[in-house]
N, CA and C of each residue as an Amber inpcrd file, in Angstrom:
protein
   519
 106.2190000  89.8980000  93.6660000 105.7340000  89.3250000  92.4370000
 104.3780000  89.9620000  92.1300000 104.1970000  90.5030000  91.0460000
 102.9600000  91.2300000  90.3580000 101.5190000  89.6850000  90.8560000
 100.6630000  90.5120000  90.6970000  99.4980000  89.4140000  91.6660000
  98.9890000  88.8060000  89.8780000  99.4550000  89.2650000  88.9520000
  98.3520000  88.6150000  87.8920000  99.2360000  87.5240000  87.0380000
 101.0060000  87.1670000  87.8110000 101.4280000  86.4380000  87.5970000
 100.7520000  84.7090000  87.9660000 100.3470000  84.4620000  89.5690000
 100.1140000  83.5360000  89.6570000  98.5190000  83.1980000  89.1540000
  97.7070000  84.3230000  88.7820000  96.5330000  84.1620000  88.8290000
  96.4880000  83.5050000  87.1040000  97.6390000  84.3130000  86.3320000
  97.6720000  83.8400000  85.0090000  97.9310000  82.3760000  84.8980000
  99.3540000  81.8380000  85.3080000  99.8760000  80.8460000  85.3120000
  98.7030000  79.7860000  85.6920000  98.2300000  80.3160000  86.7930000
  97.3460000  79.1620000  87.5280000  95.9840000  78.8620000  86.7900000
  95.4270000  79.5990000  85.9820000  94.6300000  79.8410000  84.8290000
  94.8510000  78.9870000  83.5800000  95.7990000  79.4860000  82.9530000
  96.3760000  78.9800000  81.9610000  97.0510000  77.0240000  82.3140000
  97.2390000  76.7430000  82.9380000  97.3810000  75.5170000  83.5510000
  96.3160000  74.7370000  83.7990000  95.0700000  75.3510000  84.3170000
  94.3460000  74.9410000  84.2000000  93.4120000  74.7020000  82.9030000
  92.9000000  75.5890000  82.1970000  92.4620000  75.8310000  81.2190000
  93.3500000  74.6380000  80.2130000  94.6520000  74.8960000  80.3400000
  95.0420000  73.5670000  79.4170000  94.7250000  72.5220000  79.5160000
  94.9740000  71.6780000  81.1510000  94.1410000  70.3550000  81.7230000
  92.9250000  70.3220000  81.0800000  92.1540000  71.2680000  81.2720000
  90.8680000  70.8860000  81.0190000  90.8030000  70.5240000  79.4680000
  91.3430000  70.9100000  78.5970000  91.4490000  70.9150000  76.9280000
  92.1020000  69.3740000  76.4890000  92.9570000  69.3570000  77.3730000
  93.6540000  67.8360000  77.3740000  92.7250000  66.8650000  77.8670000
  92.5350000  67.3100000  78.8650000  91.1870000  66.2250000  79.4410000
  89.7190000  65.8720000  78.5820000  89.7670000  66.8840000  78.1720000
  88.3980000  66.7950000  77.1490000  88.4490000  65.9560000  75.9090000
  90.2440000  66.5330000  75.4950000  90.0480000  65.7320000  74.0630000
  90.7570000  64.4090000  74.3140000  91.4570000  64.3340000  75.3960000
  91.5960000  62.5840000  75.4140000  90.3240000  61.7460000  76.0130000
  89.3750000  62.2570000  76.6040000  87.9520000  61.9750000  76.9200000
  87.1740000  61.5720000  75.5710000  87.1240000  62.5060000  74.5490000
  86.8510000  62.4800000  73.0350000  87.3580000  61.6510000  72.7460000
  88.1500000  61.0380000  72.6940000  89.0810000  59.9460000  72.1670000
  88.5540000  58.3360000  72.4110000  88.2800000  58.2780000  73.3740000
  87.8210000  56.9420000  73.6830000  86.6220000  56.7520000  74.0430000
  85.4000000  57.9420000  74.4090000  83.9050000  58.1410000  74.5450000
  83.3200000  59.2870000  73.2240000  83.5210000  58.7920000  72.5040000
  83.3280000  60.1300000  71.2410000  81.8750000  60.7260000  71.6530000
  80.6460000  60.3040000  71.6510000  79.5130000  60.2550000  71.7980000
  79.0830000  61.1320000  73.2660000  79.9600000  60.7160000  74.4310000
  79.9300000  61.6000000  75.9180000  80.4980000  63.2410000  75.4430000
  81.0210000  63.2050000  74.7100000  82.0760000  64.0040000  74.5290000
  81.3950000  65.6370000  75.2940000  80.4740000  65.8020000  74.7410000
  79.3150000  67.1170000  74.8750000  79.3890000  66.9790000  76.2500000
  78.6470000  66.6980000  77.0650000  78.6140000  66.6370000  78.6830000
  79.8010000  66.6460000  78.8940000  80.6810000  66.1460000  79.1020000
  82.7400000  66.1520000  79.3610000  82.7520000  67.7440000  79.2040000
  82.9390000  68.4340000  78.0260000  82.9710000  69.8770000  77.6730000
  81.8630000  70.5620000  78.3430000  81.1030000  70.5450000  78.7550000
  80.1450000  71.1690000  79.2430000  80.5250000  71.2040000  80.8420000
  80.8270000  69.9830000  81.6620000  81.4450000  70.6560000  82.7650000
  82.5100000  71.0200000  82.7680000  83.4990000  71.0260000  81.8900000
  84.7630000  71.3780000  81.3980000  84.6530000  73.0750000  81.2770000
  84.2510000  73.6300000  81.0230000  83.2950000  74.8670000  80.6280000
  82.8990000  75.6440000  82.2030000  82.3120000  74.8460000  82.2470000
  81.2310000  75.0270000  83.4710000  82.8560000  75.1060000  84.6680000
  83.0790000  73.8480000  84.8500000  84.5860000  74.6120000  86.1100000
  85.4410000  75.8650000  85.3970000  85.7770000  75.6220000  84.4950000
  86.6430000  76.9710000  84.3630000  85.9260000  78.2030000  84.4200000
  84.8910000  78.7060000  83.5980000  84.1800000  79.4950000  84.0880000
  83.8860000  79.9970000  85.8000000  83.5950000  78.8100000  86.5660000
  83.2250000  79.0370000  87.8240000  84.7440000  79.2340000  88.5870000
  85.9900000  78.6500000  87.7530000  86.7370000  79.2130000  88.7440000
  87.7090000  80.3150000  88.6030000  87.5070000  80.7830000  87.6890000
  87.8260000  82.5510000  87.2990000  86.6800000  83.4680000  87.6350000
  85.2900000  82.9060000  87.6630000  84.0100000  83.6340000  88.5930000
  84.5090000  83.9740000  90.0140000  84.9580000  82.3070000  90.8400000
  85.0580000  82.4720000  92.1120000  86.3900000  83.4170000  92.3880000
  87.3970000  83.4360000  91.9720000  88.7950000  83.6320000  92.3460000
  88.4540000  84.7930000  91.8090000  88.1600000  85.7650000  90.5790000
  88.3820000  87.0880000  90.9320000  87.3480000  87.7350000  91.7500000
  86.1240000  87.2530000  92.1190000  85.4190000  87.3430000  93.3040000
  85.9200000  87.9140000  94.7800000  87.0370000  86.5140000  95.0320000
  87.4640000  86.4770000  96.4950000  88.3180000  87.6730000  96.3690000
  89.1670000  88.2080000  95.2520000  89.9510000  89.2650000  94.9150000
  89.5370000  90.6400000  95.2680000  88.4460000  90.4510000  94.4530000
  87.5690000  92.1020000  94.6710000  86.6310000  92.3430000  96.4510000
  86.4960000  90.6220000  96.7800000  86.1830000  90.7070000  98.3420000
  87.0040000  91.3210000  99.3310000  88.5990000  90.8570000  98.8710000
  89.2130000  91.1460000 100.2840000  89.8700000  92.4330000  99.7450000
  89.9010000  93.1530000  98.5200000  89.7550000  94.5110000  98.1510000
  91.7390000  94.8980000  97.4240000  91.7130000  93.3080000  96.3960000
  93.2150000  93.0700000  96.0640000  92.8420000  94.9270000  94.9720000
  94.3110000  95.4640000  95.5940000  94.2620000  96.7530000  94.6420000
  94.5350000  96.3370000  92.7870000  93.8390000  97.1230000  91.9630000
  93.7360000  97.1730000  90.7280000  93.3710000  96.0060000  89.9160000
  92.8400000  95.3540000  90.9610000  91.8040000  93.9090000  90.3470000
  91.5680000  93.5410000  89.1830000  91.1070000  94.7130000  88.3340000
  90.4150000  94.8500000  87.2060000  91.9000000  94.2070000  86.0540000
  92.6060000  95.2100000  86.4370000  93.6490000  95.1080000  85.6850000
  94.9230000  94.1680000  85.9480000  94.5220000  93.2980000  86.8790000
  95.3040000  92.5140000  86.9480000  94.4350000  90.7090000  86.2840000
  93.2080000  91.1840000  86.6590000  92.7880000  89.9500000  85.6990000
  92.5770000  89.8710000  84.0960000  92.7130000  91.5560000  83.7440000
  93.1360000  91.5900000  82.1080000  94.2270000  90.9260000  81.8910000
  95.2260000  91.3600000  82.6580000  97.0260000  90.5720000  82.0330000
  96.3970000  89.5380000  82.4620000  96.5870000  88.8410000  83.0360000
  96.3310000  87.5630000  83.4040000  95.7330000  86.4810000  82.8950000
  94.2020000  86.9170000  82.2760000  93.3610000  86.3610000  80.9520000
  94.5500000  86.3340000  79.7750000  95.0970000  87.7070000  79.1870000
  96.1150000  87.1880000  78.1200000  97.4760000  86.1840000  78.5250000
  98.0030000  86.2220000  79.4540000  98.8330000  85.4960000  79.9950000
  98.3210000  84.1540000  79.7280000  97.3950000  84.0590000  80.7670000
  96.8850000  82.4670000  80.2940000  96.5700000  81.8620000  78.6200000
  95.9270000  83.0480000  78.2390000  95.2210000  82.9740000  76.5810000
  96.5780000  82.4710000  76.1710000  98.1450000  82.6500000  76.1310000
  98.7520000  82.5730000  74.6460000  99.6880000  81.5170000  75.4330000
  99.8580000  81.2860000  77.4000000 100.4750000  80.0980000  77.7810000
  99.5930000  79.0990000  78.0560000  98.2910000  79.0690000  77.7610000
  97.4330000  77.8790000  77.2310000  97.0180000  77.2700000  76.1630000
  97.4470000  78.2020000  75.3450000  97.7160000  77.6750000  73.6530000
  98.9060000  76.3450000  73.6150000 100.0380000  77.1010000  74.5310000
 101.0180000  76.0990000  74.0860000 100.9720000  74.8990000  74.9490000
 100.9610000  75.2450000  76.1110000 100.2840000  73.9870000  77.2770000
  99.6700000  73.1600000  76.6500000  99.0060000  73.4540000  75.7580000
  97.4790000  72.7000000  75.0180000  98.2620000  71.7600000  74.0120000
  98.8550000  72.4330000  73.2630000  99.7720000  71.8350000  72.1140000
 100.5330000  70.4360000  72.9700000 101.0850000  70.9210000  73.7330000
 102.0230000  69.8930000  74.0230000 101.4430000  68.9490000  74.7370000
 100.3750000  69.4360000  76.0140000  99.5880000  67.9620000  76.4090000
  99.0130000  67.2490000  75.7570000  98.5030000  67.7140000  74.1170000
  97.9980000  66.9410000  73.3940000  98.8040000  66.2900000  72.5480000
 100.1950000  66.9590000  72.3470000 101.5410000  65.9180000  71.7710000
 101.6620000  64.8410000  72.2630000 101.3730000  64.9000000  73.5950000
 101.8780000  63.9600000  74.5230000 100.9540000  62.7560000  75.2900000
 100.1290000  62.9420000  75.2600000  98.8330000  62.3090000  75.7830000
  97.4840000  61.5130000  74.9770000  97.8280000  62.6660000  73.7800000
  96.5110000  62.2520000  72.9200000  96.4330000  62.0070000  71.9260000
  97.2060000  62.6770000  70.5550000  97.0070000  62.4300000  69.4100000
  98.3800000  62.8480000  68.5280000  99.8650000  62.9340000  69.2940000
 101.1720000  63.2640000  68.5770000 100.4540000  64.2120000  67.9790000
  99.5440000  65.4900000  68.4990000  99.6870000  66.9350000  67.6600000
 101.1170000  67.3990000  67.3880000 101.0960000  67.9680000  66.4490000
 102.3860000  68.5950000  66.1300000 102.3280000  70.1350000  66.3590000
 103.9720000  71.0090000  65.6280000 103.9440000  72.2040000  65.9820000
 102.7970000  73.0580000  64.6530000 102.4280000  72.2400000  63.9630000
 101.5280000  72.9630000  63.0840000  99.8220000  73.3010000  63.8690000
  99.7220000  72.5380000  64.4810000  98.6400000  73.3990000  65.8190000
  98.7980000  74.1580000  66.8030000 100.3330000  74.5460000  66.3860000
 100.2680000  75.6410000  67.7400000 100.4520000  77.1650000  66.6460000
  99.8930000  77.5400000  65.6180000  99.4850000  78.6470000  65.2260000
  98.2110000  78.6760000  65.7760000  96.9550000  78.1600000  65.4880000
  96.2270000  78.1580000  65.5260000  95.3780000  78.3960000  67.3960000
  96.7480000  77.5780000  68.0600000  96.3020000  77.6240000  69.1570000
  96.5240000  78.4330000  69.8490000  97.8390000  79.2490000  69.6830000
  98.2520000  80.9090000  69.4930000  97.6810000  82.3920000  69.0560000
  96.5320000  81.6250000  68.3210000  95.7200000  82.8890000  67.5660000
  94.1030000  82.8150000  68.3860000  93.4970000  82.1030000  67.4740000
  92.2740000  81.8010000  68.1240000  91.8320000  80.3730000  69.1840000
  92.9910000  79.9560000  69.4310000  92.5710000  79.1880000  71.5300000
  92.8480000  80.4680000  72.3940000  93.9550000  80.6370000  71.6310000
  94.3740000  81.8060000  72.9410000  93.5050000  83.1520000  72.9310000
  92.6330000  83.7900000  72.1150000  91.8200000  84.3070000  72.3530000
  89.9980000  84.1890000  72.6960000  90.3440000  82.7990000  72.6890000
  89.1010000  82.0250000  73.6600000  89.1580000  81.9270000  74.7130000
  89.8640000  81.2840000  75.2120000  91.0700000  81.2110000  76.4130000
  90.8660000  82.6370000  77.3150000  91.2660000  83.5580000  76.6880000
  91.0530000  84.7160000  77.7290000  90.1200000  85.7080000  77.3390000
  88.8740000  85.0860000  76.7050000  87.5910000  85.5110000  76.9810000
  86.6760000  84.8910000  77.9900000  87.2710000  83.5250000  77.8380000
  86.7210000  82.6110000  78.9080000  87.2140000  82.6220000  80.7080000
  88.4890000  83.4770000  80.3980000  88.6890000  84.0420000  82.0440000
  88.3920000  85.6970000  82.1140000  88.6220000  86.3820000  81.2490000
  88.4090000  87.8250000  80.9740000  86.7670000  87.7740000  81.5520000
  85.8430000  87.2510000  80.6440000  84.4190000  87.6690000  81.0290000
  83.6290000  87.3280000  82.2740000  83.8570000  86.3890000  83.0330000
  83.5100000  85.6360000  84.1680000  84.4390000  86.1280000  85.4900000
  85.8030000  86.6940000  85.1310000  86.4720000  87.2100000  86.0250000
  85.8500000  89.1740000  86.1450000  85.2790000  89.3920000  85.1330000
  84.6230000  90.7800000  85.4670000  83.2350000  90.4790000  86.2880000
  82.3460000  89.5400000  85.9530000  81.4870000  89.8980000  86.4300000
  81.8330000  89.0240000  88.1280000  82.9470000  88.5250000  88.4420000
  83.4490000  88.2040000  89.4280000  83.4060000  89.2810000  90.5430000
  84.1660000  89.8320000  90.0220000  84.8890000  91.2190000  90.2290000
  83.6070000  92.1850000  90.9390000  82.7790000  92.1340000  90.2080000
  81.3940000  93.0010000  90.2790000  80.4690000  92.2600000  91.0190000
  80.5770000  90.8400000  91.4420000  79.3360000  90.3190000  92.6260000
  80.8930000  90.6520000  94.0260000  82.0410000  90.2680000  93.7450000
  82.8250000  90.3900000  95.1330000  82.9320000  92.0060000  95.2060000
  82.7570000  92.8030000  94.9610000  82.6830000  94.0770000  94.9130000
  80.9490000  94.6470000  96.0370000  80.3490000  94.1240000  95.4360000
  78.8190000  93.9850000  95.7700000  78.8370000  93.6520000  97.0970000
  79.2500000  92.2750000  97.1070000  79.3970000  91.6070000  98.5050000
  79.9760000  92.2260000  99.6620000  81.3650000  92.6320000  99.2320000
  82.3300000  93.7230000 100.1220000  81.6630000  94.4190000 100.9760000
  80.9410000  95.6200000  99.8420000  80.3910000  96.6520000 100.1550000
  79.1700000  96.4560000 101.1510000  78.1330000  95.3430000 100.4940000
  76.8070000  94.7140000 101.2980000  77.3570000  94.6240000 102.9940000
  78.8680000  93.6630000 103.0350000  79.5700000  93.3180000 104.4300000
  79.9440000  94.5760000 105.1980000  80.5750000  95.4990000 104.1460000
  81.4490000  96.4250000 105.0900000  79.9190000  97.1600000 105.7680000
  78.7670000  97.2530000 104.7360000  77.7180000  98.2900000 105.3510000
  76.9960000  97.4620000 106.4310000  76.4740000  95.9930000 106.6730000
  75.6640000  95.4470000 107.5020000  76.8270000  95.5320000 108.9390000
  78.1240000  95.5360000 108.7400000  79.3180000  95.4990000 109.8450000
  79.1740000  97.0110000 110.2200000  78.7760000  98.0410000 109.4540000
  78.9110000  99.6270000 110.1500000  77.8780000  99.6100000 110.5740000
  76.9020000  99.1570000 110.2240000  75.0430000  99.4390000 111.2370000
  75.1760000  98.5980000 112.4020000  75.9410000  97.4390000 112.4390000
  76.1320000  96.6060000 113.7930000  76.7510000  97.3610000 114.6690000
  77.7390000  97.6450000 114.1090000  78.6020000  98.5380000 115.2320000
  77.9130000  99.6250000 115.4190000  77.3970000 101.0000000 114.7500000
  76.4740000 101.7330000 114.8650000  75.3020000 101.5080000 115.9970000
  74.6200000 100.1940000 115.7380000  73.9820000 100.2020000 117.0460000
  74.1680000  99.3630000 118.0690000  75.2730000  98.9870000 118.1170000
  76.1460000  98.6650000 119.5700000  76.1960000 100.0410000 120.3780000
  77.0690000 100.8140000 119.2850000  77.5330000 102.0830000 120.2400000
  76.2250000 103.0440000 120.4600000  75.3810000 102.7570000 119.8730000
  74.4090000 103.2150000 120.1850000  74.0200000 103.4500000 121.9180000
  73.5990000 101.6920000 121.5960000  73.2410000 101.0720000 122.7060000
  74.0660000 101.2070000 123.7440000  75.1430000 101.0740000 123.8590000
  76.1090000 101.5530000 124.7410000  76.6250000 103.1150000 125.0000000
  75.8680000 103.7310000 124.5960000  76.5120000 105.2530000 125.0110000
  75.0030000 106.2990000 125.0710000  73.7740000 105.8000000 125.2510000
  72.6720000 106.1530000 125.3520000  72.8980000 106.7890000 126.6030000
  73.7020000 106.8160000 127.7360000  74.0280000 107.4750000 128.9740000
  75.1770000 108.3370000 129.4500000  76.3690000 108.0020000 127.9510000
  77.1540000 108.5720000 128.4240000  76.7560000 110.2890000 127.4730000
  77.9970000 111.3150000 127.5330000  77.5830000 112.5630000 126.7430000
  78.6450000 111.8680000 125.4520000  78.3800000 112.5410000 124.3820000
  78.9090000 111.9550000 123.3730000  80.0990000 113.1300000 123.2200000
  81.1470000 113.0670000 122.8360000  82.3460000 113.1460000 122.3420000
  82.0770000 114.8220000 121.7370000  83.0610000 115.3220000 122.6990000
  82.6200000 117.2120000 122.0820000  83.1450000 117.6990000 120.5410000
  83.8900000 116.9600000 119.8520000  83.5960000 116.9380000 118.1590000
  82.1160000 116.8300000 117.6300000  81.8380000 115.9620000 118.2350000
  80.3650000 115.5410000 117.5040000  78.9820000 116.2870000 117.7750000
  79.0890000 117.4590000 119.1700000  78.3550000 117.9310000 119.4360000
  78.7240000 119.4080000 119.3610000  79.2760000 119.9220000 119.0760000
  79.6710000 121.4470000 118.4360000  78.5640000 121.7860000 117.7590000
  78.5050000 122.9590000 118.0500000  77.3820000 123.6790000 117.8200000
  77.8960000 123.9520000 116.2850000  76.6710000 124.2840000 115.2010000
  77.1650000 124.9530000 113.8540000  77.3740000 126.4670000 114.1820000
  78.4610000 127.1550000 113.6750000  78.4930000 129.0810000 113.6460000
  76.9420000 129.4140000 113.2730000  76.7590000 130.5410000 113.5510000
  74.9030000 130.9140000 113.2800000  75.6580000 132.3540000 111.8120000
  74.4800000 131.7300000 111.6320000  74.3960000 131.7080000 109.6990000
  74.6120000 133.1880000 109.7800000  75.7190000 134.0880000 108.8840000
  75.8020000 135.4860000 108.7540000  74.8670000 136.0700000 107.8440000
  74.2310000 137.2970000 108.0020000  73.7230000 137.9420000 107.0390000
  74.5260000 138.3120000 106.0600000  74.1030000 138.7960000 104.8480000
  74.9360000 139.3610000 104.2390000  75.7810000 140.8460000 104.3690000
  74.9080000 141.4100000 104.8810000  75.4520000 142.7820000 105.3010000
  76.6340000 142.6800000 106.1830000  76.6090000 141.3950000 107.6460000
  77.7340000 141.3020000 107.9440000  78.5940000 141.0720000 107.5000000
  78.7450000 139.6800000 106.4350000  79.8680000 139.3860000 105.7640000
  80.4640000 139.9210000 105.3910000  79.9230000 141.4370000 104.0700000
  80.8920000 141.9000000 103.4820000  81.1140000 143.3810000 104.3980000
  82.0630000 143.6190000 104.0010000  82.0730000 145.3370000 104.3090000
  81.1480000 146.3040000 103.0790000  81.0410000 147.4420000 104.0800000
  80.1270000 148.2920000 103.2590000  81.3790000 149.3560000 102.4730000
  80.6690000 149.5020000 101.5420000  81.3410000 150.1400000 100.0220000
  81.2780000 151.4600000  99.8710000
């Protein structure tokens, strides 16, 4: 299974909850409503931050491009998710909000995992690299420390060829 299947689905599922949750929250606290959306916001953001993070940590191949599909995936199956939890839960929306939620939710939707999943991407990338290099200087001076007596490995101590003049190199003309 392509990796930007579950990352979409699981996105887009979420991202809908949260839209449902917000506006049946709106519904009966009109006035809270702002704070509700604001950590509403605030988790989804942080969890397309964290998750394409852990992605680019453990070094999932073509990352980049698997959280593009994935942002649209979610963008146009959280439009309709949206539609219908709110058919159903909150206010008998009908199918005349799911243009709208098809066009511009769904391209909110996967700006809101698109942009937070790049710069994801770019601190677990960071991190990787920070790990893989503090893990090669450890080991570096382990073996250090441990081979200060022995002779080191006759690859590594080969002499360089001694540098030709030019006159040797070529033949004379």
């Amino acid at each position: 299974m392509p990796s930007w299947i579950p990352r979409g689905l699981g996105m887009a599922v979420l991202h809908a909850a949260a839209a449902v949750a917000t506006a049946k929250f709106a519904v009966f606290q009109p006035t809270d409503a702002t704070l509700v959306t604001t950590i509403a916001l605030a988790m989804l953001v942080g969890s397309a931050t964290l998750w394409s993070a852990i992605d680019a940590w453990v070094g999932l191949d073509d990352a980049g491009r698997t959280w593009f599909v994935a942002s649209l995936v979610a963008g146009v199956v959280s439009g309709v998710l949206t539609v219908v939890g709110k058919s159903l839960f909150v206010d008998r929306t009908g199918v005349s909000a799911l243009t709208s939620a098809l066009t511009g939710g769904a391209a909110f939707t996967a700006l809101l995992i698109l942009i937070p999943a790049g710069l994801g991407l770019l601190v677990g990338t960071r991190l990787a690299t920070s790990h893989r290099h503090s893990a090669d200087s450890t080991d570096n001076a382990e073996n250090a420390a441990t081979d200060e007596t022995s002779t080191p490995a006759p690859e590594t101590w080969k002499p360089s060829p001694r540098p030709r003049d030019r006159r040797e190199a070529e033949p004379a003309r």
